[in-house]
Coordinates of C-alpha atoms in Angstrom, one line a residue:
X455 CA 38.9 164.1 14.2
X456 CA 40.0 161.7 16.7
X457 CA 42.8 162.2 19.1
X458 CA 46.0 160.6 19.0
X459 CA 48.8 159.8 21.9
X460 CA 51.3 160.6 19.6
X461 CA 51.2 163.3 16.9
X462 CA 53.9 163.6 13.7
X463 CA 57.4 164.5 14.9
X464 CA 57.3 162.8 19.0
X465 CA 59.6 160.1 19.4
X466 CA 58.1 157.3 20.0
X467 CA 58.9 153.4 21.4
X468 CA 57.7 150.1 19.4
X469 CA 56.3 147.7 21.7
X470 CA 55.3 145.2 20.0
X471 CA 56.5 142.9 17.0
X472 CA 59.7 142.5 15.1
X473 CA 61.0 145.8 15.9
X474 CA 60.5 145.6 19.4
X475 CA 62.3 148.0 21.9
X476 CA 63.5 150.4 18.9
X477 CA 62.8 153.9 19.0
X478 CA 62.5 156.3 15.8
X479 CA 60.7 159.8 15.2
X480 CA 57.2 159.9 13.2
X481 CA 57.3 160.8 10.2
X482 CA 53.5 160.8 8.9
X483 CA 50.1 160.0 11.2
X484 CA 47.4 157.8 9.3
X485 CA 44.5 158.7 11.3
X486 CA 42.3 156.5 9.3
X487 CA 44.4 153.4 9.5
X488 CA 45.2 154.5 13.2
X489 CA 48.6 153.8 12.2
X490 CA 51.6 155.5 11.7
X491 CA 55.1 155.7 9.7
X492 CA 58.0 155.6 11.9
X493 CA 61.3 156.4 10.6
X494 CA 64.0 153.1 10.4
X495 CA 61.1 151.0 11.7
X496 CA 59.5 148.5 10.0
X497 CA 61.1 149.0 6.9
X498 CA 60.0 146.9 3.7
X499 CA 61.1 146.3 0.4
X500 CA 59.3 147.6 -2.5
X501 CA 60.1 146.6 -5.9
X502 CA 59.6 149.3 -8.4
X503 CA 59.0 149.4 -12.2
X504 CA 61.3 151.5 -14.7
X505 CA 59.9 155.1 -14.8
X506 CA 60.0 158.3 -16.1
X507 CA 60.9 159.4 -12.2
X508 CA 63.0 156.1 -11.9
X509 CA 64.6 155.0 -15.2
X510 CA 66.3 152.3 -13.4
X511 CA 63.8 150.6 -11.1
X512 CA 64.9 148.1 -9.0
X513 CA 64.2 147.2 -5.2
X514 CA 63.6 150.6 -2.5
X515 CA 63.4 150.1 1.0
X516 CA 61.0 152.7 2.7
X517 CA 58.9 152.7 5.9
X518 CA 55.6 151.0 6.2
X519 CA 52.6 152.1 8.6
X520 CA 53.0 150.5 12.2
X521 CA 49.6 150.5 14.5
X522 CA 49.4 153.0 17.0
X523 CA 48.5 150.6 20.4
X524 CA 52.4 149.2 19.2
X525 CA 53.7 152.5 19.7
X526 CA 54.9 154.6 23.3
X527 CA 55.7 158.2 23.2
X528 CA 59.5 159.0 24.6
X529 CA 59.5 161.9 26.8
X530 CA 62.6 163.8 26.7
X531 CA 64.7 162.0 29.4
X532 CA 64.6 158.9 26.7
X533 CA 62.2 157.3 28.9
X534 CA 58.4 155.8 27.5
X535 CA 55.4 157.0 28.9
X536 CA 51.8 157.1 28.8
X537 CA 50.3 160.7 27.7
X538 CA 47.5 162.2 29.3
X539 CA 45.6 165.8 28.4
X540 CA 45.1 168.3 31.3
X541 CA 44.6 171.9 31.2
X542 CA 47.4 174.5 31.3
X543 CA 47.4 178.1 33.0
X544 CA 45.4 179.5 30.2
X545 CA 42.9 177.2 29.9
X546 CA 44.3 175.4 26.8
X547 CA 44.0 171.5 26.4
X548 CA 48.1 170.3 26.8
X549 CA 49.4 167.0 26.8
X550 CA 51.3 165.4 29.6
X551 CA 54.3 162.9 30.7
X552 CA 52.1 160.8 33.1
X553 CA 55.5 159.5 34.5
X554 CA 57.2 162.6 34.9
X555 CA 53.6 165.0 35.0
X556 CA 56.3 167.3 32.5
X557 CA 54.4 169.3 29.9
X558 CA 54.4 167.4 26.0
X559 CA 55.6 170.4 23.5

């Protein structure tokens, strides 16, 4: 499995495109799209047939995927930063603020 700068849950920075400068939490990875949902970014409109589910139909908005090299991870001072992977104390693979060198929970 490949690894990702950003995993589900990190908030994260677009960089690119119509949503540019916004910032949102992700909500689902797409590892084989390399893309990711983003919550209140890029947000669509999907029209959607009457259903058993949906007995009214009508037009949803909801999230669409967003490609990862458009995204930044926000470290926790609200600031964007690359990520890097180092080794803690105990010899486990951690990621990394490359700005602030602060350990990524």
């Amino acid at each position: 499995m490949a690894k990702f700068h950003i995993k589900k849950g990190d908030k994260v920075k677009v960089l690119a495109g119509e949503y540019k400068d916004q910032t949102g939490t992700v909500i689902e990875m797409l590892p084989a799209q390399n893309k990711a949902l983003v919550e209140g970014v890029n947000v669509v409109k999907k029209h959607m047939k009457p259903s058993a589910s949906n007995p009214q139909g009508g037009i949803t908005e909801k999230e669409a995927p967003i490609h990862l090299s458009n995204l930044m991870f926000v470290d926790s001072d609200g600031n964007a930063t690359r990520v890097g992977r180092k080794k803690d104390d105990n010899g486990k693979l951690v990621r990394y603020s490359k700005k602030t060198q602060e350990i990524i929970k």
